[in-house]
Amino acid sequence: MTVEAHVVVEGLVKRYGDRTILHGVDLTIGRAETLVVIGGSGAGKSTLVRHLIALERPTAGRILIDGLDVAALSDVELAKARRRFGMVFQKYALFDSMTVFDNVAFPLREQTKLSEKEIRERAMTKLKELGVDHAATLTPAQISGGMAKRVGIARALVMEPELLIYDEPTSGLDPVTSRTVDQLIEEMRARFGVTSVVITHDMVSAFDIADRIAMLIKGRVVAQGTPAEILVVDNPDVQNFIRSSGVDPARFTQRVGRLSAEELAARVAERKRDAAG
Amino acid sequence: MSDDSPDSAQPSLLASVVAPVKTLLEEIGVLGDLAFRAVMWTVRPPYRFQLVIAQMEFVGVQSTFLVGLVGLFTGMVFAVQTVYGFRRFSAENMVGGVVALTLSREMAPVLTAIMVAARAGSGMAAELGNMRSSEQIDALETMAVNPVQYLIVPRMIAGIVMIPVLTLVFFLVGLGGAWLVGVKWLSLDPGIFFDRIKTMLAEADLRQGLLKSVVFGFAVTLIACRHGFFASGGAVGVGQATTRAVVWSVVGVFVLDYIITSMLTQV
Ligand SMILES: Nc1ncnc2c1ncn2[C@@H]1O[C@H](COP(=O)(O)OP(=O)(O)OP(=O)(O)O)[C@@H](O)[C@H]1O
Ligand SMILES: [Mg+2]
């Protein structure tokens, strides 16, 4: 399927002092596509996605979102653009001065004019979908890591953004909850035509949810393609990575029920009409 | 000295002078930039009154007892020392006035700012440093909330408003301590004690104390926020940030104290 490009990364180089973390990364992510980024620890995956929402400035290269160079935006323009982004952080990043409920309600209070009643409804619905509604009145310090991760996901999803970045959404979760999170990522794409970038070490989830997989090694994209293509890619590092994860190329199937390209295109068009009208 | 035999000590000597100066200038640049952003974001809506009130409570209300305690003992010590010194030339009736002058111009603003740096400044640096290392500051930014506006502006406003209030508390309690020691225990004449305060303490002294406390409030919170906000390196980094916040805000208070004093005082 050919979809319009949503996010384009061109020749992205990032240096901290004299350490080069990203050596010229090129990536194109289509609208309503799920790109999974895999790669070893310290490969620069988090650094890469932090550039997508302008949490880092490129040393060289550009990030275009909807054709807009995010590094060139002013504070105010950037704040506006960010309303359409969401991010699930690797270390949860919950505000520990607030309850779980207030954390999820926070973006709604900041960015919308919804009434407190509507905010409560929406936030509680999201917490329920992730199975953490019973923890609504607790603070982040009082809940487990797995619960904190789910609250972080709820907070990112509650705004129903167009671009969602998940930094290791299933790490630290039990297998059952991990699959629930996979379903949610797929559902966000299916229901709202969300473009997703997912960093993961969980190969089951990678192969389940990906439209495309990109493998990052030491700051370079060494392979990218559909899950089926990645499985047979002719690169010893990639093959080693997949074999070590225990995914068996011979018996690989995607378990998450996926929409066809036509169905998805129709939904995206519908969402755009809603947004315009 | 010929061109082909450069003095080997020279580059390192030069470097050892240049490097700290460069670091200092860079640091002033970072502080200036942060202060500028804080001012810009103070005037831009939304105005977050609740956050300001919470910080005022943290900086002010929770420090009152501590500042009062230090103020009391400072006033008491000063009374003893001045009575001791002035008795040699039978000038102990000046004690009230001298203590009031010292407290208002120096001791109250400086010691209050140092107490707040130790208590609230370290707390701010630790809290912001933790928020940085656990990506909470990034999360704010991702949700289109400016972290300078959300985190730093309320803290700085609280510092600029509450340190002067605490300074006043220090001054009044300090005078009370001096009265206690001088009049009650060392039997100075109460009438003369207060009369000397009135005749010696000019409006300019109070104004200097107030100005200092406002400037210190700004400096202490700015330096504390700067170290927390830009902390890096996990728990160790947060620990270092907290230490630096206290050390540099105390140094800053003394440097600024000298600058303001020399500008406002004709000797
Ligand atoms: N602010 C920074 N300053 C200096 N170096 C940094 C900074 N942020 C990241 N790095 C370095 O960049 C490299 C890549 O880090 P990054 O967090 O992107 O890795 P990652 O692929 O997400 O790893 P993991 O899978 O462990 O999360 C690391 O070596 C890290 O030390
Ligand atoms: Mg990472």
Coordinates of C-alpha atoms and ligand atoms in Angstrom, one line a residue:
Chain A
M1 CA 0.0 0.0 0.0
T2 CA 1.2 3.5 -0.7
V3 CA 0.4 5.9 2.0
E4 CA 1.3 9.6 2.4
A5 CA 4.4 10.2 4.5
H6 CA 3.7 11.5 8.0
V7 CA 7.1 11.6 9.5
V8 CA 10.3 11.9 7.5
V9 CA 13.8 11.7 9.0
E10 CA 16.5 12.9 6.8
G11 CA 20.2 12.4 7.5
L12 CA 19.8 12.7 11.2
V13 CA 23.1 13.1 13.1
K14 CA 23.2 13.6 16.9
R15 CA 26.4 14.2 18.8
Y16 CA 26.8 14.7 22.5
G17 CA 30.2 16.4 22.9
D18 CA 32.5 14.3 20.8
R19 CA 30.3 11.1 21.0
T20 CA 28.3 10.5 17.9
I21 CA 25.1 8.7 18.9
L22 CA 23.2 8.8 15.5
H23 CA 25.2 8.6 12.3
G24 CA 22.8 9.9 9.6
V25 CA 19.5 8.1 10.1
D26 CA 17.0 8.2 7.2
L27 CA 13.4 6.9 7.8
T28 CA 10.0 7.5 6.4
I29 CA 6.9 6.7 8.4
G30 CA 3.6 6.6 6.5
R31 CA 0.4 7.9 8.0
A32 CA -1.4 5.4 10.1
E33 CA 1.6 3.1 9.9
T34 CA 3.2 1.3 12.8
L35 CA 7.0 1.4 12.7
V36 CA 8.8 -0.8 15.2
V37 CA 12.3 0.2 16.1
I38 CA 14.5 -2.6 17.4
G39 CA 18.1 -2.7 18.4
G40 CA 20.5 -3.4 21.3
S41 CA 20.8 -1.3 24.4
G42 CA 22.5 2.0 23.8
A43 CA 21.9 1.8 20.0
G44 CA 20.3 5.3 20.1
K45 CA 16.6 4.3 19.8
S46 CA 15.4 6.6 22.5
T47 CA 17.5 9.4 21.2
L48 CA 16.1 8.9 17.8
V49 CA 12.4 9.1 18.9
R50 CA 13.1 12.0 21.2
H51 CA 14.0 14.0 18.0
L52 CA 10.7 13.2 16.5
I53 CA 8.9 15.3 19.1
A54 CA 11.6 17.9 19.3
L55 CA 12.8 16.9 22.8
E56 CA 16.3 17.0 21.2
R57 CA 17.7 19.2 18.5
P58 CA 19.5 17.5 15.6
T59 CA 23.3 18.1 15.2
A60 CA 22.6 17.7 11.5
G61 CA 19.7 16.6 9.4
R62 CA 16.0 17.3 9.5
I63 CA 12.8 15.9 10.9
L64 CA 9.7 16.7 8.9
I65 CA 6.2 16.0 10.4
D66 CA 3.5 16.7 7.9
G67 CA 6.2 18.4 5.9
L68 CA 7.0 20.8 8.8
D69 CA 10.6 21.0 10.0
V70 CA 10.1 20.5 13.8
A71 CA 13.5 21.8 14.8
A72 CA 12.8 25.1 13.0
L73 CA 9.5 25.8 14.8
S74 CA 9.1 28.6 17.4
D75 CA 8.1 27.8 21.0
V76 CA 4.5 28.7 20.3
E77 CA 4.3 26.8 17.0
L78 CA 6.0 23.8 18.6
A79 CA 3.5 23.8 21.5
K80 CA 0.7 23.8 19.0
A81 CA 2.3 20.9 17.0
R82 CA 2.8 18.9 20.2
R83 CA -0.9 18.8 20.8
R84 CA -1.0 16.2 18.1
F85 CA 1.9 14.1 19.5
G86 CA 1.9 11.7 22.4
M87 CA 4.7 9.8 24.0
V88 CA 4.9 6.8 26.4
F89 CA 8.2 7.2 28.2
Q90 CA 10.7 4.4 28.9
K91 CA 10.8 5.5 32.6
Y92 CA 7.0 6.2 32.8
A93 CA 7.6 9.9 33.5
L94 CA 4.5 10.1 35.7
F95 CA 4.2 13.3 37.8
D96 CA 4.8 12.1 41.3
S97 CA 3.2 15.1 42.9
M98 CA -0.2 14.0 41.4
T99 CA -2.5 11.0 41.7
V100 CA -2.8 8.5 38.9
F101 CA -6.1 10.1 37.9
D102 CA -4.7 13.6 37.8
N103 CA -1.8 12.3 35.7
V104 CA -4.1 11.1 33.0
A105 CA -6.4 14.1 33.3
F106 CA -3.4 16.5 33.1
P107 CA -3.2 16.7 29.2
L108 CA -6.9 17.1 29.0
R109 CA -6.9 20.0 31.5
E110 CA -4.0 21.6 29.8
Q111 CA -4.9 21.3 26.2
T112 CA -8.7 21.1 26.0
K113 CA -11.6 23.1 27.2
L114 CA -13.6 20.0 28.3
S115 CA -15.6 20.3 31.5
E116 CA -14.3 18.5 34.6
K117 CA -17.1 15.9 34.2
E118 CA -16.1 15.1 30.7
I119 CA -12.4 15.0 31.7
R120 CA -13.2 12.5 34.5
E121 CA -15.2 10.3 32.1
R122 CA -12.5 10.2 29.5
A123 CA -9.6 9.7 31.9
M124 CA -11.4 6.9 33.8
T125 CA -12.4 5.2 30.5
K126 CA -8.7 5.1 29.5
L127 CA -7.6 3.8 32.9
K128 CA -10.3 1.1 32.7
E129 CA -9.2 0.0 29.3
L130 CA -5.7 -0.5 30.7
G131 CA -7.0 -2.2 33.8
V132 CA -5.7 0.4 36.3
D133 CA -8.8 2.3 37.2
H134 CA -8.7 0.9 40.7
A135 CA -5.5 2.8 41.3
A136 CA -6.9 6.2 40.3
T137 CA -6.5 7.8 43.7
L138 CA -3.1 6.4 44.4
T139 CA 0.1 8.3 43.7
P140 CA 2.8 6.9 41.3
A141 CA 5.0 6.0 44.3
Q142 CA 2.3 3.7 45.6
I143 CA 1.9 1.6 42.4
S144 CA 4.0 -1.1 40.8
G145 CA 6.2 -0.6 37.8
G146 CA 3.9 -2.4 35.5
M147 CA 0.9 -0.4 36.6
A148 CA 3.0 2.8 36.2
K149 CA 3.7 1.8 32.6
R150 CA 0.0 1.4 31.9
V151 CA -0.8 4.7 33.5
G152 CA 1.8 6.3 31.2
I153 CA 0.2 4.6 28.2
A154 CA -3.3 5.8 29.4
R155 CA -1.9 9.4 29.7
A156 CA -0.5 9.3 26.2
L157 CA -3.6 7.8 24.6
V158 CA -6.2 10.0 26.4
M159 CA -5.6 12.9 23.9
E160 CA -6.0 10.6 20.9
P161 CA -3.0 12.1 19.2
E162 CA -2.1 11.6 15.5
L163 CA 1.5 10.5 16.3
L164 CA 2.2 8.2 19.2
I165 CA 5.6 7.2 20.3
Y166 CA 6.0 4.3 22.6
D167 CA 9.4 3.8 24.2
E168 CA 9.4 0.2 25.4
P169 CA 5.7 0.0 26.3
T170 CA 5.8 -3.6 27.2
S171 CA 9.1 -3.9 29.1
G172 CA 8.4 -4.9 32.7
L173 CA 4.9 -6.1 31.9
D174 CA 3.7 -9.7 32.2
P175 CA 3.0 -11.5 28.9
V176 CA -0.8 -11.2 29.2
T177 CA -0.7 -7.5 29.8
S178 CA 1.9 -7.1 27.1
R179 CA -0.5 -8.6 24.6
T180 CA -3.2 -6.2 25.8
V181 CA -0.9 -3.3 25.2
D182 CA -0.2 -4.7 21.7
Q183 CA -3.9 -4.8 21.0
L184 CA -4.3 -1.2 22.3
I185 CA -1.5 0.0 20.0
E186 CA -3.2 -1.7 17.1
E187 CA -6.6 -0.4 18.1
M188 CA -5.4 3.2 18.3
R189 CA -4.2 2.8 14.7
A190 CA -7.4 1.1 13.6
R191 CA -9.8 3.5 15.3
F192 CA -8.1 6.8 14.9
G193 CA -5.6 6.2 12.1
V194 CA -2.7 7.0 14.6
T195 CA 0.8 6.8 13.3
S196 CA 2.9 4.8 15.8
V197 CA 6.6 4.5 16.5
V198 CA 7.3 1.7 18.9
I199 CA 10.6 0.9 20.4
T200 CA 10.7 -2.6 21.8
H201 CA 12.9 -5.5 22.9
D202 CA 9.9 -7.7 22.9
M203 CA 10.1 -9.5 19.5
V204 CA 6.7 -11.1 19.8
S205 CA 5.2 -7.7 20.1
A206 CA 7.4 -6.4 17.3
F207 CA 6.2 -8.9 14.8
D208 CA 2.6 -8.7 16.0
I209 CA 2.1 -5.0 15.6
A210 CA 4.6 -3.8 13.0
D211 CA 3.8 -2.6 9.5
R212 CA 7.5 -2.1 9.2
I213 CA 10.5 -2.8 11.4
A214 CA 13.7 -0.8 11.4
M215 CA 16.8 -2.2 13.1
L216 CA 19.2 0.3 14.7
I217 CA 22.7 -0.7 15.5
K218 CA 25.2 1.8 16.9
G219 CA 23.3 4.7 15.6
R220 CA 22.7 3.4 12.0
V221 CA 19.7 1.8 10.5
V222 CA 21.1 -1.4 9.2
A223 CA 17.8 -2.9 8.0
Q224 CA 14.2 -2.0 7.5
G225 CA 11.2 -3.6 5.9
T226 CA 8.0 -5.5 6.6
P227 CA 8.2 -8.2 9.3
A228 CA 8.4 -10.8 6.6
E229 CA 11.2 -9.0 4.9
I230 CA 13.2 -8.5 8.1
L231 CA 13.0 -12.2 8.9
V232 CA 14.9 -13.1 5.8
V233 CA 17.1 -10.0 5.5
D234 CA 20.7 -10.8 4.6
N235 CA 22.5 -9.3 7.6
P236 CA 24.2 -11.4 10.3
D237 CA 23.5 -8.8 13.0
V238 CA 19.8 -8.8 12.3
Q239 CA 19.6 -12.6 12.0
N240 CA 21.5 -12.9 15.3
F241 CA 19.1 -10.5 17.0
I242 CA 16.0 -12.3 15.8
R243 CA 17.4 -15.8 16.6
S244 CA 18.4 -14.7 20.1
S245 CA 14.9 -13.4 20.7
G246 CA 13.4 -16.9 20.1
V247 CA 11.1 -15.9 17.2
D248 CA 11.0 -18.8 14.8
P249 CA 11.0 -17.5 11.2
A250 CA 9.5 -20.7 9.9
R251 CA 6.4 -20.4 12.0
F252 CA 5.8 -16.7 12.1
T253 CA 2.3 -15.3 12.0
Q254 CA 0.9 -12.0 13.1
R255 CA -1.7 -12.6 15.8
V256 CA -3.2 -9.2 16.2
G257 CA -6.2 -8.9 13.9
R258 CA -5.3 -6.2 11.4
L259 CA -7.3 -4.0 9.1
S260 CA -6.8 -4.1 5.4
A261 CA -5.2 -1.1 3.8
E262 CA -8.6 0.0 2.3
E263 CA -10.4 -0.2 5.6
L264 CA -7.7 1.8 7.2
A265 CA -7.6 4.5 4.5
A266 CA -11.4 4.9 4.8
R267 CA -11.0 5.4 8.6
V268 CA -8.2 7.9 8.2
A269 CA -10.3 9.9 5.7
E270 CA -13.2 9.9 8.1
R271 CA -11.0 11.1 10.9
K272 CA -9.7 13.9 8.8
R273 CA -13.3 14.9 7.8
D274 CA -14.2 15.0 11.5
A275 CA -11.2 17.1 12.3
A276 CA -12.0 19.5 9.5
G277 CA -15.7 19.7 10.2
Chain B
M1 CA 62.7 34.1 24.3
S2 CA 63.0 32.7 20.9
D3 CA 60.1 31.5 18.8
D4 CA 61.1 27.9 18.6
S5 CA 61.5 27.3 22.3
P6 CA 58.1 28.1 23.8
D7 CA 57.9 28.2 27.6
S8 CA 56.2 24.9 28.4
A9 CA 54.7 26.3 31.6
Q10 CA 52.9 29.1 29.8
P11 CA 50.1 27.2 28.0
S12 CA 49.1 25.3 31.1
L13 CA 49.3 28.4 33.3
L14 CA 47.2 30.3 30.7
A15 CA 44.7 27.4 30.6
S16 CA 44.4 27.2 34.3
V17 CA 43.4 30.9 34.4
V18 CA 41.3 30.9 31.3
A19 CA 39.3 27.7 32.0
P20 CA 37.6 28.8 35.2
V21 CA 36.9 32.2 33.8
K22 CA 35.4 30.6 30.8
T23 CA 33.3 28.3 33.0
L24 CA 32.2 31.2 35.1
L25 CA 31.1 33.2 32.0
E26 CA 29.3 30.2 30.6
E27 CA 27.5 29.8 33.9
I28 CA 26.5 33.4 33.9
G29 CA 25.2 32.9 30.4
V30 CA 23.1 29.9 31.4
L31 CA 21.7 31.7 34.4
G32 CA 21.0 34.8 32.3
D33 CA 19.2 32.8 29.7
L34 CA 17.1 30.9 32.2
A35 CA 16.2 34.2 34.0
F36 CA 15.2 35.7 30.7
R37 CA 13.0 32.7 29.8
A38 CA 11.5 32.8 33.3
V39 CA 10.6 36.5 32.9
M40 CA 9.1 35.9 29.5
W41 CA 7.0 33.0 30.7
T42 CA 5.8 34.9 33.8
V43 CA 3.9 37.4 31.7
R44 CA 2.5 34.8 29.3
P45 CA -0.8 33.1 30.2
P46 CA -1.9 30.8 31.6
Y47 CA -1.2 32.1 35.1
R48 CA -0.7 29.3 37.5
F49 CA -1.7 30.8 40.9
Q50 CA -2.2 27.5 42.6
L51 CA 1.4 26.4 41.8
V52 CA 2.7 29.8 43.1
I53 CA 0.7 29.4 46.3
A54 CA 2.0 25.9 46.8
Q55 CA 5.6 27.1 46.4
M56 CA 5.0 30.1 48.7
E57 CA 3.8 27.7 51.3
F58 CA 7.0 25.6 50.7
V59 CA 9.4 28.4 50.7
G60 CA 7.7 30.7 53.2
V61 CA 5.4 29.1 55.7
Q62 CA 7.6 26.0 56.2
S63 CA 10.7 28.1 56.8
T64 CA 9.2 30.6 59.2
F65 CA 10.0 28.7 62.4
L66 CA 13.6 28.0 61.3
V67 CA 14.2 31.6 60.2
G68 CA 12.7 32.9 63.5
L69 CA 14.9 30.6 65.5
V70 CA 18.1 31.7 63.8
G71 CA 16.9 35.3 64.0
L72 CA 16.3 35.0 67.7
F73 CA 19.8 33.7 68.4
T74 CA 21.5 36.1 66.1
G75 CA 19.8 39.0 67.9
M76 CA 20.8 37.6 71.3
V77 CA 24.4 37.1 70.3
F78 CA 24.7 40.5 68.8
A79 CA 23.3 42.1 72.0
V80 CA 25.9 40.3 74.1
Q81 CA 28.7 41.2 71.8
T82 CA 27.8 44.8 71.5
V83 CA 27.1 45.3 75.1
Y84 CA 30.5 43.8 75.9
G85 CA 32.3 45.9 73.3
F86 CA 30.5 49.2 73.9
R87 CA 30.8 49.0 77.7
R88 CA 34.5 49.7 77.4
F89 CA 33.7 53.2 76.5
S90 CA 30.4 53.4 78.3
A91 CA 28.3 53.5 75.1
E92 CA 26.1 50.6 75.9
N93 CA 23.0 52.7 75.4
M94 CA 23.8 52.5 71.7
V95 CA 23.2 48.8 71.7
G96 CA 19.6 48.8 70.4
G97 CA 20.4 51.1 67.5
V98 CA 23.6 49.2 66.5
V99 CA 21.8 45.8 66.6
A100 CA 18.9 47.2 64.5
L101 CA 21.3 48.6 61.9
T102 CA 23.3 45.5 61.5
L103 CA 20.2 43.3 61.4
S104 CA 18.4 45.4 58.8
R105 CA 21.3 46.1 56.5
E106 CA 23.2 42.8 56.7
M107 CA 22.3 40.0 59.0
A108 CA 18.5 39.6 58.3
P109 CA 18.7 39.5 54.5
V110 CA 21.9 37.5 54.3
L111 CA 21.2 34.9 56.9
T112 CA 17.6 34.5 55.8
A113 CA 18.7 33.9 52.2
I114 CA 21.2 31.4 53.4
M115 CA 18.6 29.5 55.5
V116 CA 16.2 29.4 52.5
A117 CA 19.0 28.2 50.2
A118 CA 19.8 25.4 52.6
R119 CA 16.2 24.4 53.2
A120 CA 14.1 25.3 50.1
G121 CA 16.8 25.7 47.5
S122 CA 18.2 22.2 48.1
G123 CA 14.7 20.9 48.0
M124 CA 13.9 22.6 44.7
A125 CA 17.1 21.3 43.1
A126 CA 16.5 17.8 44.3
E127 CA 12.9 17.8 43.1
L128 CA 13.6 19.3 39.7
G129 CA 16.6 17.0 39.3
N130 CA 14.5 14.0 39.9
M131 CA 11.9 15.2 37.5
R132 CA 14.6 15.7 34.9
S133 CA 16.1 12.2 35.4
S134 CA 12.7 10.5 35.4
E135 CA 11.7 12.3 32.2
Q136 CA 8.9 14.2 33.9
I137 CA 10.2 17.5 32.4
D138 CA 10.2 15.9 29.0
A139 CA 6.7 14.7 29.6
L140 CA 5.6 18.2 30.4
E141 CA 7.1 19.5 27.2
T142 CA 5.5 16.7 25.2
M143 CA 2.1 17.7 26.6
A144 CA 2.7 21.2 25.3
V145 CA 3.3 22.6 28.8
N146 CA 6.3 24.8 29.0
P147 CA 8.4 23.4 31.9
V148 CA 10.0 26.8 32.6
Q149 CA 6.6 28.3 33.1
Y150 CA 5.2 25.3 35.0
L151 CA 8.1 24.6 37.3
I152 CA 10.5 27.5 37.5
V153 CA 8.3 30.6 37.4
P154 CA 6.2 29.6 40.5
R155 CA 9.4 28.8 42.4
M156 CA 11.0 32.1 41.5
I157 CA 8.0 34.2 42.3
A158 CA 7.7 32.4 45.7
G159 CA 11.4 33.2 46.4
I160 CA 11.1 36.8 45.4
V161 CA 8.0 37.3 47.6
M162 CA 8.7 35.1 50.5
I163 CA 12.4 35.8 51.2
P164 CA 11.6 39.5 52.0
V165 CA 8.8 38.4 54.2
L166 CA 11.0 36.0 56.0
T167 CA 13.7 38.7 56.3
L168 CA 11.2 40.9 58.1
V169 CA 10.4 38.0 60.4
F170 CA 14.2 37.6 61.1
F171 CA 14.6 41.3 61.7
L172 CA 11.7 41.6 64.2
V173 CA 12.5 38.4 66.0
G174 CA 16.2 39.4 66.1
L175 CA 15.3 42.7 67.7
G176 CA 13.2 40.8 70.2
G177 CA 16.2 38.6 71.0
A178 CA 18.4 41.7 71.5
W179 CA 15.8 43.3 73.7
L180 CA 15.6 40.1 75.8
V181 CA 19.3 39.9 76.4
G182 CA 20.1 43.7 76.6
V183 CA 17.1 44.9 78.6
K184 CA 15.9 41.9 80.5
W185 CA 19.2 40.2 81.3
L186 CA 21.9 42.8 81.1
S187 CA 19.6 45.5 82.5
L188 CA 19.9 48.2 79.8
D189 CA 17.4 51.0 80.0
P190 CA 14.4 49.9 77.9
G191 CA 13.5 53.5 77.0
I192 CA 16.9 54.4 75.7
F193 CA 17.1 51.0 73.9
F194 CA 14.1 51.8 71.8
D195 CA 14.9 55.4 71.4
R196 CA 18.3 54.6 69.9
I197 CA 16.6 52.2 67.5
K198 CA 14.3 55.0 66.4
T199 CA 17.0 57.6 66.0
M200 CA 19.7 55.4 64.3
L201 CA 17.6 53.3 62.0
A202 CA 16.8 55.3 58.9
E203 CA 14.4 54.5 56.1
A204 CA 17.4 53.9 53.8
D205 CA 18.6 51.1 56.0
L206 CA 15.3 49.3 55.8
R207 CA 15.2 49.9 52.1
Q208 CA 18.6 48.5 51.6
G209 CA 17.6 45.4 53.6
L210 CA 14.5 45.0 51.5
L211 CA 16.3 45.4 48.2
K212 CA 18.9 42.9 49.2
S213 CA 16.3 40.3 50.2
V214 CA 14.4 40.7 46.9
V215 CA 17.6 40.3 44.9
F216 CA 18.7 37.3 47.1
G217 CA 15.2 35.7 46.6
F218 CA 15.7 36.0 42.9
A219 CA 19.2 34.7 42.9
V220 CA 18.8 31.8 45.3
T221 CA 15.7 30.4 43.5
L222 CA 17.3 30.9 40.1
I223 CA 20.5 29.1 41.0
A224 CA 18.6 26.3 42.7
C225 CA 16.3 25.8 39.8
R226 CA 19.1 26.0 37.3
H227 CA 21.0 23.1 39.0
G228 CA 17.9 20.9 39.3
F229 CA 16.5 21.7 35.9
F230 CA 19.6 20.9 34.0
A231 CA 20.7 18.0 36.2
S232 CA 22.0 14.9 34.4
G233 CA 23.4 11.5 35.4
G234 CA 20.7 9.8 37.5
A235 CA 20.7 9.7 41.3
V236 CA 24.4 10.7 41.6
G237 CA 23.7 13.7 39.3
V238 CA 20.8 14.8 41.4
G239 CA 22.9 14.6 44.5
Q240 CA 25.6 16.8 42.9
A241 CA 23.0 19.2 41.6
T242 CA 21.6 19.6 45.1
T243 CA 25.0 20.3 46.6
R244 CA 25.9 22.8 43.8
A245 CA 22.6 24.5 44.2
V246 CA 23.3 25.2 47.9
V247 CA 27.0 26.1 47.5
W248 CA 26.6 28.4 44.6
S249 CA 23.5 30.2 45.9
V250 CA 25.3 30.9 49.2
V251 CA 28.4 32.2 47.3
G252 CA 26.0 34.2 45.1
V253 CA 24.4 35.8 48.1
F254 CA 27.7 37.0 49.5
V255 CA 28.9 38.3 46.2
L256 CA 25.7 40.1 45.5
D257 CA 25.7 41.4 49.1
Y258 CA 29.0 43.1 48.5
I259 CA 27.9 44.6 45.1
I260 CA 24.7 46.0 46.5
T261 CA 26.3 47.3 49.7
S262 CA 29.1 49.1 47.8
M263 CA 26.6 50.6 45.4
L264 CA 24.2 51.9 48.0
T265 CA 26.6 52.9 50.8
Q266 CA 28.6 56.1 50.8
V267 CA 31.4 55.8 53.4
Ligands
LIG1 N1 21.8 13.7 27.2 C1 22.8 12.8 26.8 N2 24.1 13.2 27.0 C2 25.1 12.3 26.6 N3 24.9 11.1 26.2 C3 23.6 10.7 26.0 C4 22.5 11.5 26.3 N4 21.4 10.8 26.0 C5 21.8 9.6 25.6 N5 23.1 9.5 25.5 C6 23.9 8.4 25.1 O1 23.4 8.0 23.8 C7 23.5 6.6 23.7 C8 22.1 6.0 23.2 O2 21.2 6.2 24.2 P1 19.7 5.8 24.0 O3 19.0 6.1 25.3 O4 19.1 6.5 22.8 O5 19.8 4.2 23.8 P2 18.6 3.2 23.6 O6 18.8 2.6 22.3 O7 17.3 3.8 23.9 O8 19.0 2.1 24.7 P3 18.0 1.3 25.7 O9 17.5 0.1 24.8 O10 18.9 0.8 26.8 O11 16.9 2.2 26.2 C9 23.9 6.0 25.1 O12 25.2 5.6 24.9 C10 23.8 7.2 26.0 O13 24.9 7.2 26.9
MG2 MG 15.9 3.7 25.4

